[in-house]
Amino acid sequence: MSSIFEIQRLAKLNWKSSEQASKYLFSDISAEISESDRIALIGASGQGKSTLLRIMALLDAPDEGDMLVMGTSFKNMDSRLWRMKIGYMAQQAVMLPGSVEDNLRTVSKLHDRPYDLKLVQRLMEQLGLEQLDLSKKAADCSGGEKQRISLIRSLLLRPNVLLLDEITASLDIDSTQRVEDLLEQWHKEEGTSMIWVTHDLKQASRISTTTWFMGNGKLEQHVSESFFAKSAEDLAKRFIRPLEGASFI
Ligand SMILES: Nc1ncnc2c1ncn2[C@@H]1O[C@H](COP(=O)(O)OP(=O)(O)OP(=O)(O)O)[C@@H](O)[C@H]1O
Ligand SMILES: [Mg+2]
């Protein structure tokens, strides 16, 4: 399988300047994402998961290292082209001004993609949004509705890689299940690679084949099947609760 996204010795400096703080938020992170990879990104709060995703989406800059999409460094690729290949969904969904439909249309227009109303309707239905009026002001939608609209907006661009930051955190169980099902189907049909940040270890094991663990400024990579074979308690103790200078495994 070919590599779509390559991360080479990536580092982000810590903006805290106190003596106790490490110089880096994270450093020396190298990883490869192949076509159709499904990766769960886990780790305690504040370890830099969102920062890493934002850097990968070119919304923040790395202090060291390089990132390549299909062999081309971000330094040599137009950021608009990069963002067409790498879709990003923020932890807090950001709506553009105007209606729900404006939100969906604007992004397609910006990226010169035709607006596919049939696909929008199918995705809305699959996500349980069939009752939502497309002319409703996006700002008036609930947090969970915004999350799902933002997901549809990302999918319409058919990116090669989807970066998903806790996208089901404000959803109920039924809607969470719908999002997981839809993304599984999308992955099968489109071959999209995904990196999904979650604090829910059961969800992480359901949606991934590879698990990235961020802790103490480093990234560890595990095969999900063997990683999640540990007991839930053991996993939570070692991988989710704040680390106290502990070695990981
Ligand atoms: N250069 C930096 N860029 C971003 N965050 C930094 C930087 N230096 C220090 N920080 C701190 O590191 C933490 C990074 O937060 P981030 O949102 O990436 O973590 P997270 O792993 O996504 O946490 P959560 O699970 O709570 O969403 C924040 O506390 C932030 O203040
Ligand atoms: Mg985060």
Short mmCIF file of C-alpha atoms and ligand atoms in Angstrom, two decimals, residues 45-46 48-51 91 165-166 197 199, ligand 2:
data_model
loop_
_atom_site.label_atom_id
_atom_site.label_comp_id
_atom_site.label_asym_id
_atom_site.label_seq_id
_atom_site.Cartn_x
_atom_site.Cartn_y
_atom_site.Cartn_z
CA SER A 45 -5.83 15.78 27.80
CA GLY A 46 -3.32 18.45 26.85
CA GLY A 48 -1.03 17.81 21.87
CA LYS A 49 -3.42 15.59 19.88
CA SER A 50 -5.42 18.55 18.53
CA THR A 51 -2.25 20.52 17.90
CA GLN A 91 -13.14 19.53 18.14
CA ASP A 165 -11.01 15.55 16.32
CA GLU A 166 -13.43 14.13 18.90
CA VAL A 197 -9.00 11.47 18.06
CA HIS A 199 -11.05 9.58 24.62
MG MG B 2 -7.93 18.08 21.67
#
